[in-house]
XYZ file of N, CA, C and O in Angstrom:
884
model
N -1.293 -8.994 5.761
C -1.623 -9.282 7.154
C -2.348 -8.074 7.744
O -1.813 -6.963 7.739
N -3.557 -8.288 8.229
C -4.367 -7.206 8.780
C -4.192 -7.133 10.293
O -4.359 -8.119 10.999
N -3.854 -5.944 10.783
C -3.636 -5.715 12.204
C -4.615 -4.680 12.710
O -4.932 -3.721 12.010
N -5.068 -4.873 13.941
C -5.934 -3.887 14.566
C -5.161 -3.159 15.666
O -4.000 -3.455 15.927
N -5.809 -2.194 16.322
C -5.108 -1.261 17.204
C -4.167 -1.943 18.190
O -2.981 -1.647 18.256
N -4.685 -2.875 18.987
C -3.895 -3.437 20.069
C -2.863 -4.453 19.592
O -1.925 -4.782 20.320
N -3.021 -4.952 18.373
C -2.119 -5.997 17.895
C -0.724 -5.461 17.573
O 0.235 -6.226 17.484
N -0.613 -4.167 17.375
C 0.655 -3.582 16.977
C 1.761 -3.888 17.978
O 2.898 -4.170 17.603
N 1.439 -3.858 19.243
C 2.464 -4.028 20.279
C 3.008 -5.451 20.337
O 4.033 -5.702 20.968
N 2.324 -6.390 19.683
C 2.767 -7.781 19.720
C 3.582 -8.181 18.490
O 3.991 -9.330 18.358
N 3.839 -7.228 17.594
C 4.617 -7.529 16.405
C 6.077 -7.770 16.782
O 6.620 -7.140 17.688
N 6.721 -8.674 16.064
C 8.138 -8.939 16.260
C 8.913 -8.382 15.079
O 8.745 -8.841 13.951
N 9.750 -7.397 15.336
C 10.536 -6.811 14.250
C 11.514 -7.842 13.687
O 11.780 -7.859 12.487
N 12.015 -8.726 14.547
C 12.933 -9.768 14.074
C 12.229 -10.678 13.070
O 12.760 -10.986 12.004
N 11.029 -11.112 13.417
C 10.279 -12.009 12.524
C 9.914 -11.319 11.226
O 9.981 -11.918 10.140
N 9.519 -10.046 11.308
C 9.117 -9.305 10.110
C 10.287 -9.149 9.154
O 10.156 -9.356 7.942
N 11.457 -8.800 9.685
C 12.633 -8.607 8.839
C 13.116 -9.934 8.265
O 13.576 -10.002 7.116
N 13.003 -10.994 9.037
C 13.397 -12.314 8.554
C 12.478 -12.769 7.428
O 12.934 -13.297 6.406
N 11.179 -12.539 7.596
C 10.211 -12.905 6.569
C 10.475 -12.141 5.276
O 10.351 -12.687 4.178
N 10.872 -10.862 5.402
C 11.105 -10.017 4.229
C 12.255 -10.530 3.360
O 12.341 -10.200 2.178
N 13.124 -11.349 3.936
C 14.226 -11.914 3.143
C 13.737 -12.954 2.166
O 14.399 -13.256 1.186
N 12.589 -13.551 2.456
C 12.116 -14.687 1.668
C 10.880 -14.387 0.829
O 10.646 -15.041 -0.183
N 10.087 -13.409 1.246
C 8.885 -13.091 0.479
C 8.427 -11.674 0.792
O 8.879 -11.052 1.748
N 7.543 -11.164 -0.054
C 6.981 -9.833 0.144
C 5.727 -9.950 1.001
O 4.851 -10.759 0.709
N 5.670 -9.148 2.061
C 4.503 -9.167 2.937
C 4.017 -7.743 3.153
O 4.809 -6.841 3.449
N 2.724 -7.532 3.001
C 2.105 -6.236 3.289
C 1.414 -6.323 4.638
O 0.630 -7.239 4.892
N 1.714 -5.372 5.501
C 1.100 -5.289 6.825
C 0.132 -4.103 6.818
O 0.533 -2.971 6.549
N -1.132 -4.376 7.112
C -2.166 -3.343 7.128
C -2.580 -3.089 8.564
O -3.006 -4.015 9.266
N -2.446 -1.859 9.003
C -2.840 -1.482 10.366
C -4.123 -0.662 10.282
O -4.130 0.442 9.747
N -5.201 -1.233 10.818
C -6.511 -0.579 10.787
C -6.816 -0.031 12.172
O -6.888 -0.787 13.142
N -6.959 1.285 12.276
C -7.237 1.871 13.583
C -8.106 3.119 13.459
O -8.217 3.728 12.387
N -8.711 3.491 14.567
C -9.544 4.691 14.639
C -9.010 5.641 15.712
O -9.770 6.381 16.329
N -7.722 5.618 15.925
C -7.103 6.483 16.926
C -7.151 7.943 16.481
O -6.945 8.255 15.310
N -7.403 8.817 17.430
C -7.332 10.247 17.147
C -5.863 10.653 17.064
O -4.962 9.880 17.427
N -5.607 11.866 16.617
C -4.234 12.358 16.547
C -3.597 12.334 17.933
O -2.444 11.917 18.103
N -4.342 12.747 18.943
C -3.822 12.762 20.309
C -3.507 11.350 20.790
O -2.452 11.096 21.390
N -4.410 10.412 20.532
C -4.181 9.031 20.944
C -2.986 8.431 20.206
O -2.202 7.669 20.778
N -2.847 8.791 18.953
C -1.745 8.275 18.136
C -0.399 8.803 18.642
O 0.573 8.046 18.748
N -0.343 10.077 18.960
C 0.905 10.649 19.489
C 1.222 10.081 20.874
O 2.388 9.841 21.196
N 0.182 9.859 21.684
C 0.403 9.239 22.997
C 0.977 7.835 22.832
O 1.889 7.422 23.573
N 0.447 7.077 21.868
C 0.939 5.726 21.602
C 2.395 5.773 21.152
O 3.221 4.953 21.581
N 2.710 6.734 20.285
C 4.084 6.872 19.788
C 5.042 7.164 20.936
O 6.125 6.567 21.034
N 4.652 8.066 21.829
C 5.516 8.413 22.959
C 5.704 7.243 23.918
O 6.778 7.060 24.480
N 4.661 6.434 24.073
C 4.710 5.307 25.004
C 5.526 4.137 24.466
O 6.382 3.583 25.170
N 5.275 3.757 23.209
C 5.885 2.544 22.658
C 7.070 2.794 21.731
O 7.907 1.911 21.544
N 7.124 3.997 21.138
C 8.164 4.267 20.141
C 8.832 5.613 20.428
O 8.738 6.559 19.646
N 9.535 5.710 21.550
C 10.089 6.996 21.992
C 11.151 7.576 21.071
O 11.468 8.765 21.181
N 11.708 6.772 20.166
C 12.723 7.296 19.256
C 12.118 8.104 18.111
O 12.840 8.786 17.383
N 10.802 8.032 17.953
C 10.146 8.861 16.934
C 10.145 10.311 17.412
O 9.674 10.617 18.507
N 10.670 11.204 16.607
C 10.710 12.623 16.952
C 9.422 13.286 16.476
O 9.239 13.538 15.279
N 8.521 13.560 17.399
C 7.223 14.127 17.034
C 7.341 15.538 16.501
O 6.401 16.049 15.864
N 8.468 16.189 16.707
C 8.671 17.526 16.150
C 8.699 17.507 14.619
O 8.430 18.517 13.970
N 9.025 16.348 14.060
C 9.075 16.220 12.602
C 7.703 16.356 11.956
O 7.597 16.553 10.743
N 6.645 16.250 12.752
C 5.283 16.288 12.215
C 4.574 17.610 12.531
O 3.388 17.756 12.260
N 5.309 18.553 13.085
C 4.696 19.790 13.594
C 3.966 20.588 12.522
O 2.952 21.233 12.798
N 4.453 20.553 11.287
C 3.853 21.362 10.229
C 2.740 20.642 9.468
O 2.141 21.205 8.554
N 2.457 19.394 9.850
C 1.477 18.597 9.116
C 0.052 18.924 9.548
O -0.199 19.231 10.714
N -0.873 18.829 8.608
C -2.292 18.874 8.949
C -2.627 17.601 9.714
O -1.856 16.623 9.695
N -3.781 17.577 10.390
C -4.165 16.389 11.153
C -4.226 15.140 10.281
O -3.771 14.054 10.670
N -4.767 15.282 9.070
C -4.897 14.130 8.178
C -3.519 13.606 7.767
O -3.250 12.410 7.814
N -2.648 14.528 7.358
C -1.308 14.132 6.925
C -0.511 13.563 8.093
O 0.247 12.611 7.937
N -0.701 14.145 9.274
C 0.006 13.658 10.455
C -0.402 12.221 10.763
O 0.448 11.372 11.050
N -1.694 11.920 10.702
C -2.166 10.564 10.977
C -1.575 9.583 9.968
O -1.174 8.467 10.327
N -1.515 9.990 8.704
C -0.986 9.107 7.666
C 0.496 8.820 7.890
O 0.915 7.655 7.934
N 1.286 9.879 8.045
C 2.730 9.707 8.178
C 3.101 9.037 9.499
O 3.950 8.135 9.534
N 2.482 9.474 10.588
C 2.821 8.913 11.893
C 2.388 7.455 11.992
O 3.101 6.619 12.554
N 1.238 7.126 11.434
C 0.769 5.732 11.453
C 1.748 4.820 10.728
O 2.086 3.729 11.216
N 2.214 5.252 9.565
C 3.159 4.436 8.797
C 4.514 4.373 9.502
O 5.156 3.319 9.532
N 4.946 5.485 10.096
C 6.224 5.481 10.806
C 6.171 4.586 12.045
O 7.153 3.900 12.377
N 5.046 4.594 12.745
C 4.867 3.688 13.887
C 4.911 2.234 13.414
O 5.563 1.377 14.012
N 4.228 1.965 12.319
C 4.222 0.611 11.748
C 5.638 0.200 11.358
O 6.054 -0.945 11.594
N 6.399 1.134 10.803
C 7.777 0.856 10.419
C 8.624 0.481 11.630
O 9.404 -0.487 11.592
N 8.469 1.215 12.723
C 9.265 0.911 13.911
C 8.853 -0.421 14.531
O 9.694 -1.167 15.041
N 7.562 -0.725 14.487
C 7.086 -2.007 15.019
C 7.614 -3.180 14.200
O 7.935 -4.239 14.740
N 7.722 -2.995 12.886
C 8.112 -4.076 11.991
C 9.613 -4.164 11.766
O 10.152 -5.254 11.554
N 10.288 -3.024 11.778
C 11.694 -2.977 11.369
C 12.648 -2.577 12.481
O 13.850 -2.481 12.263
N 12.107 -2.304 13.672
C 12.957 -1.959 14.804
C 12.916 -0.483 15.141
O 12.576 0.360 14.291
N 13.247 -0.129 16.374
C 13.102 1.246 16.857
C 14.012 2.265 16.188
O 13.778 3.468 16.303
N 15.060 1.805 15.505
C 15.951 2.753 14.839
C 15.588 2.967 13.370
O 16.256 3.726 12.661
N 14.538 2.298 12.909
C 14.164 2.414 11.492
C 13.654 3.809 11.175
O 13.047 4.483 12.007
N 13.919 4.229 9.943
C 13.483 5.549 9.499
C 13.127 5.482 8.024
O 13.882 4.933 7.218
N 11.986 6.036 7.677
C 11.553 6.065 6.280
C 11.976 7.383 5.651
O 11.678 8.460 6.171
N 12.695 7.289 4.550
C 13.055 8.460 3.766
C 12.302 8.450 2.450
O 11.565 7.505 2.148
N 12.476 9.502 1.656
C 11.798 9.596 0.363
C 12.768 10.111 -0.696
O 13.556 11.026 -0.432
N 12.715 9.504 -1.869
C 13.529 9.976 -2.980
C 12.935 11.273 -3.526
O 11.852 11.703 -3.090
N 13.626 11.898 -4.479
C 13.117 13.136 -5.072
C 11.767 12.934 -5.752
O 10.951 13.852 -5.808
N 11.537 11.721 -6.238
C 10.261 11.426 -6.888
C 9.163 11.087 -5.882
O 8.011 10.886 -6.260
N 9.543 11.017 -4.601
C 8.554 10.724 -3.561
C 8.483 9.270 -3.154
O 7.711 8.910 -2.260
N 9.295 8.407 -3.786
C 9.256 6.986 -3.460
C 9.863 6.752 -2.082
O 10.972 7.200 -1.790
N 9.159 6.026 -1.197
C 9.695 5.783 0.146
C 10.775 4.709 0.148
O 10.764 3.793 -0.673
N 11.712 4.841 1.069
C 12.734 3.810 1.253
C 13.113 3.760 2.724
O 12.889 4.716 3.478
N 13.671 2.646 3.128
C 14.096 2.456 4.505
C 15.567 2.876 4.611
O 16.440 2.292 3.956
N 15.820 3.914 5.392
C 17.161 4.482 5.508
C 18.134 3.444 6.081
O 17.823 2.751 7.052
N 19.306 3.341 5.432
C 20.382 2.446 5.892
C 19.923 1.001 6.056
O 20.294 0.311 7.015
N 19.108 0.554 5.125
C 18.628 -0.831 5.173
C 18.472 -1.367 3.752
O 18.042 -0.640 2.853
N 18.810 -2.643 3.524
C 18.619 -3.243 2.204
C 17.173 -3.652 1.940
O 16.824 -4.022 0.817
N 16.334 -3.603 2.972
C 14.938 -4.019 2.819
C 14.180 -2.997 1.963
O 14.270 -1.788 2.179
N 13.457 -3.495 0.979
C 12.643 -2.648 0.112
C 11.252 -2.494 0.729
O 10.701 -3.451 1.276
N 10.695 -1.295 0.621
C 9.372 -1.045 1.196
C 8.455 -0.371 0.175
O 8.899 0.190 -0.824
N 7.177 -0.422 0.468
C 6.176 0.368 -0.242
C 5.128 0.775 0.790
O 4.920 0.072 1.788
N 4.498 1.918 0.562
C 3.588 2.510 1.537
C 2.260 2.856 0.880
O 2.220 3.276 -0.276
N 1.169 2.689 1.632
C -0.142 3.098 1.129
C -1.067 3.335 2.317
O -0.811 2.865 3.431
N -2.124 4.077 2.080
C -3.148 4.272 3.119
C -4.477 4.579 2.449
O -4.546 5.152 1.351
N -5.535 4.171 3.109
C -6.887 4.434 2.609
C -7.833 4.434 3.801
O -7.806 3.519 4.619
N -8.621 5.474 3.935
C -9.530 5.552 5.076
C -8.768 5.472 6.381
O -7.826 6.219 6.629
N -9.134 4.519 7.225
C -8.477 4.318 8.515
C -7.490 3.152 8.496
O -7.181 2.585 9.542
N -7.003 2.810 7.317
C -6.047 1.716 7.186
C -4.744 2.241 6.602
O -4.748 2.992 5.622
N -3.638 1.808 7.218
C -2.307 2.295 6.836
C -1.435 1.072 6.591
O -1.406 0.148 7.408
N -0.730 1.051 5.468
C -0.035 -0.170 5.061
C 1.430 0.069 4.760
O 1.814 1.106 4.208
N 2.237 -0.918 5.128
C 3.662 -0.927 4.826
C 4.023 -2.346 4.391
O 3.695 -3.308 5.078
N 4.674 -2.469 3.249
C 5.106 -3.781 2.772
C 6.623 -3.861 2.808
O 7.325 -2.871 2.605
N 7.122 -5.062 3.081
C 8.553 -5.320 3.193
C 8.942 -6.443 2.241
O 8.193 -7.402 2.060
N 10.141 -6.319 1.656
C 10.601 -7.347 0.733
C 12.107 -7.218 0.526
O 12.705 -6.180 0.818
N 12.705 -8.271 -0.006
C 14.121 -8.225 -0.356
C 14.332 -7.605 -1.728
O 15.466 -7.342 -2.129
N 13.240 -7.371 -2.467
C 13.387 -6.842 -3.824
C 12.375 -5.723 -4.084
O 11.369 -5.603 -3.374
N 12.626 -4.887 -5.095
C 11.711 -3.779 -5.404
C 10.303 -4.280 -5.700
O 10.111 -5.318 -6.330
N 9.316 -3.524 -5.255
C 7.923 -3.875 -5.477
C 7.071 -2.624 -5.279
O 7.564 -1.587 -4.846
N 5.813 -2.732 -5.620
C 4.868 -1.659 -5.364
C 3.626 -2.232 -4.722
O 3.146 -3.302 -5.116
N 3.095 -1.551 -3.711
C 1.920 -2.033 -2.989
C 0.899 -0.906 -2.868
O 1.260 0.255 -2.692
N -0.367 -1.261 -2.974
C -1.423 -0.258 -2.845
C -2.622 -0.872 -2.134
O -2.900 -2.070 -2.289
N -3.319 -0.057 -1.348
C -4.590 -0.476 -0.761
C -5.659 0.556 -1.115
O -5.376 1.748 -1.215
N -6.876 0.092 -1.332
C -8.010 0.966 -1.646
C -9.243 0.445 -0.914
O -9.535 -0.753 -0.947
N -9.948 1.328 -0.243
C -11.163 0.920 0.467
C -12.267 0.629 -0.546
O -12.361 1.267 -1.597
N -13.104 -0.340 -0.211
C -14.158 -0.759 -1.133
C -15.149 0.364 -1.419
O -15.707 0.422 -2.518
N -15.380 1.250 -0.465
C -16.371 2.295 -0.726
C -15.855 3.385 -1.659
O -16.535 4.364 -1.906
N -14.649 3.185 -2.205
C -14.172 4.026 -3.309
C -14.772 3.561 -4.628
O -14.583 4.211 -5.667
N -15.487 2.432 -4.570
C -16.000 1.796 -5.776
C -16.826 2.660 -6.700
O -16.602 2.656 -7.921
N -17.807 3.420 -6.183
C -18.617 4.244 -7.086
C -17.780 5.200 -7.930
O -18.013 5.352 -9.139
N -16.805 5.837 -7.311
C -15.938 6.753 -8.059
C -15.062 5.984 -9.045
O -14.885 6.403 -10.196
N -14.506 4.839 -8.597
C -13.645 4.049 -9.476
C -14.400 3.588 -10.715
O -13.879 3.644 -11.834
N -15.644 3.140 -10.529
C -16.427 2.687 -11.674
C -16.799 3.858 -12.578
O -16.789 3.730 -13.813
N -17.092 4.997 -11.988
C -17.483 6.182 -12.764
C -16.366 6.630 -13.697
O -16.627 7.086 -14.823
N -15.119 6.519 -13.252
C -13.997 6.993 -14.070
C -13.214 5.834 -14.695
O -12.099 6.024 -15.185
N -13.805 4.641 -14.693
C -13.100 3.457 -15.189
C -12.576 3.651 -16.608
O -11.465 3.216 -16.933
N -13.339 4.325 -17.472
C -12.892 4.504 -18.858
C -11.732 5.483 -18.977
O -11.150 5.635 -20.050
N -11.374 6.127 -17.869
C -10.233 7.042 -17.894
C -8.925 6.341 -17.535
O -7.842 6.817 -17.885
N -9.004 5.209 -16.800
C -7.768 4.507 -16.456
C -7.722 3.072 -16.980
O -6.696 2.394 -16.830
N -8.807 2.624 -17.628
C -8.843 1.301 -18.229
C -9.049 1.412 -19.734
O -9.844 2.243 -20.205
N -8.353 0.582 -20.503
C -8.579 0.514 -21.942
C -9.873 -0.238 -22.223
O -10.473 -0.835 -21.313
N -10.287 -0.243 -23.483
C -11.513 -0.960 -23.853
C -11.384 -2.446 -23.517
O -12.348 -3.076 -23.057
N -10.192 -3.007 -23.731
C -9.972 -4.423 -23.412
C -10.008 -4.657 -21.901
O -10.553 -5.656 -21.426
N -9.452 -3.721 -21.158
C -9.414 -3.876 -19.702
C -10.786 -3.703 -19.067
O -11.060 -4.286 -18.014
N -11.655 -2.927 -19.693
C -13.021 -2.767 -19.179
C -13.697 -4.137 -19.051
O -14.480 -4.388 -18.122
N -13.350 -5.056 -19.954
C -13.934 -6.394 -19.904
C -13.512 -7.159 -18.645
O -14.172 -8.116 -18.245
N -12.401 -6.732 -18.025
C -11.947 -7.389 -16.805
C -12.910 -7.160 -15.643
O -12.882 -7.892 -14.652
N -13.750 -6.139 -15.763
C -14.723 -5.886 -14.693
C -15.611 -7.104 -14.461
O -16.059 -7.360 -13.340
N -15.852 -7.860 -15.535
C -16.692 -9.062 -15.424
C -15.900 -10.277 -14.943
O -16.486 -11.302 -14.591
N -14.556 -10.156 -14.940
C -13.724 -11.307 -14.591
C -13.675 -11.549 -13.085
O -13.252 -12.620 -12.647
N -14.101 -10.550 -12.318
C -14.069 -10.683 -10.864
C -15.487 -10.790 -10.312
O -15.892 -10.074 -9.403
N -16.228 -11.728 -10.886
C -17.622 -11.918 -10.497
C -17.790 -12.306 -9.045
O -18.839 -12.042 -8.443
N -16.753 -12.910 -8.444
C -16.864 -13.312 -7.041
C -16.970 -12.117 -6.104
O -17.339 -12.263 -4.938
N -16.652 -10.915 -6.615
C -16.814 -9.710 -5.799
C -18.269 -9.238 -5.770
O -18.637 -8.403 -4.944
N -19.071 -9.766 -6.702
C -20.506 -9.449 -6.778
C -20.765 -7.946 -6.942
O -21.800 -7.443 -6.506
N -19.824 -7.254 -7.563
C -19.991 -5.814 -7.735
C -18.991 -5.287 -8.749
O -17.783 -5.493 -8.595
N -19.488 -4.602 -9.776
C -18.595 -3.962 -10.739
C -17.812 -2.833 -10.081
O -16.682 -2.532 -10.476
N -18.412 -2.217 -9.064
C -17.723 -1.136 -8.361
C -16.491 -1.675 -7.633
O -15.423 -1.058 -7.650
N -16.635 -2.840 -6.995
C -15.483 -3.435 -6.311
C -14.429 -3.888 -7.322
O -13.221 -3.756 -7.075
N -14.867 -4.426 -8.456
C -13.924 -4.846 -9.495
C -13.133 -3.648 -10.011
O -11.922 -3.735 -10.239
N -13.796 -2.514 -10.186
C -13.113 -1.299 -10.633
C -12.103 -0.833 -9.592
O -10.995 -0.394 -9.931
N -12.468 -0.940 -8.318
C -11.549 -0.569 -7.238
C -10.317 -1.456 -7.263
O -9.185 -0.981 -7.105
N -10.521 -2.751 -7.457
C -9.409 -3.696 -7.514
C -8.459 -3.352 -8.661
O -7.228 -3.340 -8.475
N -8.992 -3.076 -9.837
C -8.152 -2.770 -10.998
C -7.425 -1.445 -10.826
O -6.270 -1.292 -11.247
N -8.096 -0.490 -10.235
C -7.471 0.794 -9.931
C -6.276 0.579 -8.992
O -5.171 1.084 -9.221
N -6.496 -0.197 -7.936
C -5.430 -0.493 -6.993
C -4.270 -1.210 -7.675
O -3.095 -0.899 -7.422
N -4.586 -2.162 -8.533
C -3.537 -2.910 -9.231
C -2.657 -1.983 -10.060
O -1.424 -2.100 -10.061
N -3.280 -1.044 -10.765
C -2.487 -0.116 -11.581
C -1.654 0.815 -10.704
O -0.519 1.172 -11.052
N -2.192 1.217 -9.563
C -1.424 2.056 -8.641
C -0.194 1.293 -8.144
O 0.897 1.860 -8.015
N -0.356 0.009 -7.836
C 0.763 -0.804 -7.368
C 1.844 -0.926 -8.444
O 3.042 -0.843 -8.149
N 1.430 -1.125 -9.689
C 2.383 -1.212 -10.796
C 3.114 0.122 -10.981
O 4.331 0.159 -11.171
N 2.362 1.209 -10.905
C 2.951 2.544 -11.044
C 4.029 2.762 -9.982
O 5.116 3.276 -10.261
N 3.742 2.357 -8.737
C 4.723 2.500 -7.659
C 5.921 1.579 -7.881
O 7.061 1.953 -7.573
N 5.673 0.398 -8.398
C 6.759 -0.571 -8.607
C 7.819 -0.024 -9.554
O 9.021 -0.097 -9.278
N 7.397 0.557 -10.656
C 8.375 0.972 -11.659
C 8.819 2.427 -11.499
O 9.948 2.762 -11.829
N 7.942 3.305 -11.011
C 8.349 4.656 -10.630
C 9.299 5.273 -11.658
O 10.384 5.767 -11.338
N 8.908 5.220 -12.912
C 9.771 5.632 -14.027
C 9.251 6.919 -14.646
O 8.035 7.131 -14.764
N 10.175 7.776 -15.075
C 9.778 9.067 -15.650
C 8.960 8.910 -16.929
O 8.155 9.781 -17.275
N 9.152 7.793 -17.643
C 8.393 7.570 -18.872
C 6.988 7.053 -18.589
O 6.159 7.000 -19.496
N 6.735 6.696 -17.361
C 5.413 6.201 -16.966
C 4.593 7.394 -16.503
O 4.697 7.854 -15.372
N 3.772 7.947 -17.399
C 3.089 9.202 -17.147
C 1.737 9.058 -16.454
O 1.316 9.934 -15.714
N 1.045 7.963 -16.701
C -0.288 7.793 -16.119
C -0.629 6.311 -16.024
O 0.094 5.447 -16.551
N -1.759 6.028 -15.367
C -2.201 4.638 -15.250
C -2.560 4.041 -16.598
O -2.569 2.812 -16.759
N -2.838 4.884 -17.583
C -3.162 4.396 -18.922
C -1.957 3.770 -19.619
O -2.111 3.071 -20.617
N -0.760 4.029 -19.106
C 0.442 3.436 -19.691
C 0.627 1.988 -19.248
O 1.548 1.315 -19.712
N -0.220 1.522 -18.352
C -0.136 0.162 -17.827
C -1.259 -0.677 -18.426
O -2.403 -0.236 -18.482
N -0.930 -1.892 -18.844
C -1.929 -2.793 -19.413
C -2.056 -4.035 -18.535
O -1.059 -4.683 -18.211
N -3.276 -4.360 -18.168
C -3.544 -5.505 -17.302
C -4.254 -6.614 -18.069
O -5.140 -6.358 -18.876
N -3.854 -7.851 -17.777
C -4.568 -9.026 -18.277
C -4.732 -10.003 -17.115
O -3.958 -9.985 -16.152
N -5.723 -10.853 -17.218
C -6.046 -11.775 -16.132
C -5.169 -13.015 -16.183
O -4.999 -13.632 -17.229
N -4.600 -13.391 -15.034
C -3.896 -14.657 -14.894
C -4.767 -15.650 -14.134
O -5.073 -16.731 -14.628
N -5.138 -15.292 -12.898
C -6.062 -16.095 -12.091
C -6.976 -15.119 -11.370
O -6.839 -13.904 -11.509
N -7.899 -15.632 -10.557
C -8.794 -14.717 -9.850
C -8.092 -13.988 -8.704
O -8.710 -13.182 -8.022
N -6.802 -14.282 -8.489
C -6.031 -13.566 -7.479
C -4.735 -12.985 -8.048
O -3.883 -12.519 -7.299
N -4.592 -13.030 -9.384
C -3.382 -12.492 -10.001
C -3.692 -11.835 -11.334
O -4.552 -12.294 -12.086
N -2.958 -10.751 -11.608
C -3.034 -10.066 -12.882
C -1.636 -9.967 -13.478
O -0.646 -9.884 -12.750
N -1.582 -9.987 -14.795
C -0.328 -9.704 -15.498
C -0.318 -8.229 -15.860
O -1.302 -7.703 -16.390
N 0.779 -7.544 -15.574
C 0.908 -6.126 -15.899
C 2.020 -5.945 -16.920
O 3.133 -6.463 -16.744
N 1.740 -5.212 -17.967
C 2.728 -4.884 -18.991
C 2.831 -3.371 -19.126
O 1.813 -2.674 -19.132
N 4.065 -2.889 -19.231
C 4.312 -1.454 -19.382
C 5.175 -1.271 -20.627
O 6.415 -1.281 -20.552
N 4.550 -1.109 -21.793
C 5.296 -1.052 -23.063
C 6.338 0.060 -23.119
O 7.424 -0.135 -23.686
N 6.045 1.218 -22.541
C 6.967 2.356 -22.632
C 8.346 2.053 -22.077
O 9.351 2.590 -22.546
N 8.416 1.200 -21.061
C 9.706 0.883 -20.456
C 10.047 -0.597 -20.615
O 10.995 -1.093 -20.004
N 9.259 -1.276 -21.445
C 9.496 -2.686 -21.777
C 9.636 -3.546 -20.513
O 10.591 -4.304 -20.351
N 8.662 -3.391 -19.630
C 8.665 -4.143 -18.386
C 7.333 -4.875 -18.214
O 6.304 -4.421 -18.719
N 7.406 -5.980 -17.518
C 6.183 -6.710 -17.172
C 6.333 -7.268 -15.767
O 7.453 -7.446 -15.266
N 5.212 -7.538 -15.140
C 5.249 -8.029 -13.765
C 3.922 -8.695 -13.429
O 2.951 -8.601 -14.194
N 3.889 -9.331 -12.276
C 2.676 -9.970 -11.780
C 2.146 -9.172 -10.597
O 2.916 -8.720 -9.745
N 0.839 -8.982 -10.557
C 0.185 -8.295 -9.445
C -0.602 -9.312 -8.635
O -1.496 -9.982 -9.167
N -0.258 -9.447 -7.360
C -0.981 -10.349 -6.464
C -2.064 -9.586 -5.724
O -1.864 -8.439 -5.307
N -3.209 -10.209 -5.545
C -4.394 -9.568 -4.974
C -4.748 -10.209 -3.633
O -4.840 -11.431 -3.529
N -4.925 -9.374 -2.609
C -5.406 -9.846 -1.313
C -6.661 -9.066 -0.957
O -6.689 -7.837 -1.085
N -7.696 -9.775 -0.505
C -8.979 -9.151 -0.204
C -9.226 -9.118 1.295
O -8.985 -10.097 1.996
N -9.707 -7.970 1.769
C -10.077 -7.790 3.170
C -11.501 -7.249 3.232
O -12.018 -6.751 2.219
N -12.154 -7.339 4.369
C -13.557 -6.891 4.445
C -13.777 -5.449 4.026
O -14.807 -5.133 3.425
N -12.828 -4.586 4.312
C -13.027 -3.164 4.049
C -12.165 -2.617 2.923
O -12.328 -1.467 2.512
N -11.222 -3.435 2.411
C -10.327 -2.906 1.362
C -9.703 -4.042 0.563
O -9.781 -5.214 0.916
N -9.064 -3.650 -0.534
C -8.275 -4.570 -1.345
C -6.818 -4.146 -1.248
O -6.508 -2.953 -1.138
N -5.915 -5.116 -1.239
C -4.482 -4.852 -1.240
C -3.867 -5.532 -2.461
O -4.102 -6.716 -2.694
N -3.131 -4.773 -3.251
C -2.463 -5.332 -4.430
C -0.970 -5.106 -4.306
O -0.519 -4.081 -3.798
N -0.203 -6.068 -4.796
C 1.254 -5.977 -4.708
C 1.875 -6.395 -6.032
O 1.620 -7.508 -6.519
N 2.665 -5.507 -6.600
C 3.329 -5.770 -7.890
C 4.802 -6.047 -7.627
O 5.500 -5.230 -7.034
N 5.268 -7.221 -8.087
C 6.672 -7.590 -7.858
C 7.405 -7.783 -9.166
O 6.822 -7.929 -10.194
């Protein structure tokens, strides 16, 4: 679900949490707020957020963390708090709801679900770099998948999609034996789904693909 600046205030935390019991939903908040505007918004709508917690952050890191924390409070209620495990995996403090976090450019994403999952977003203009290094994160067999997404009309966008899919799988399993994206193998199921296999930990999963004008969102469940 793609949200723009003003739409945030109309979110229902009750509806979001209820939906998370039945399915996984990724909420993408796209905004161009400055750090000052973002902190003003937090103080106005989400007064329980302690802005002192962000004092040591650079402007870029502050925008990323504060944007996701604001999204969390809008979706999960004013008392919600995101914590991180030692490995860096985010979790919702004192809540059974499973989350995943991602950001790219001016878009910040939080996904909610009743079960573990991994979610990633990547902006389309990452495509040139993704295609340039495709042979570093895709096997020879997976390189052929670049042609499987012809509806994107761009090998660069296809590379971005596959990169995002592997990032989502990596977040989903978050295992010490999973050393790099090369440990993940992707095969095509449909034009909106990929099968992911991780031989090192004997796990497999499905990656769902959602397309937006400026980015791709992938979710591994």
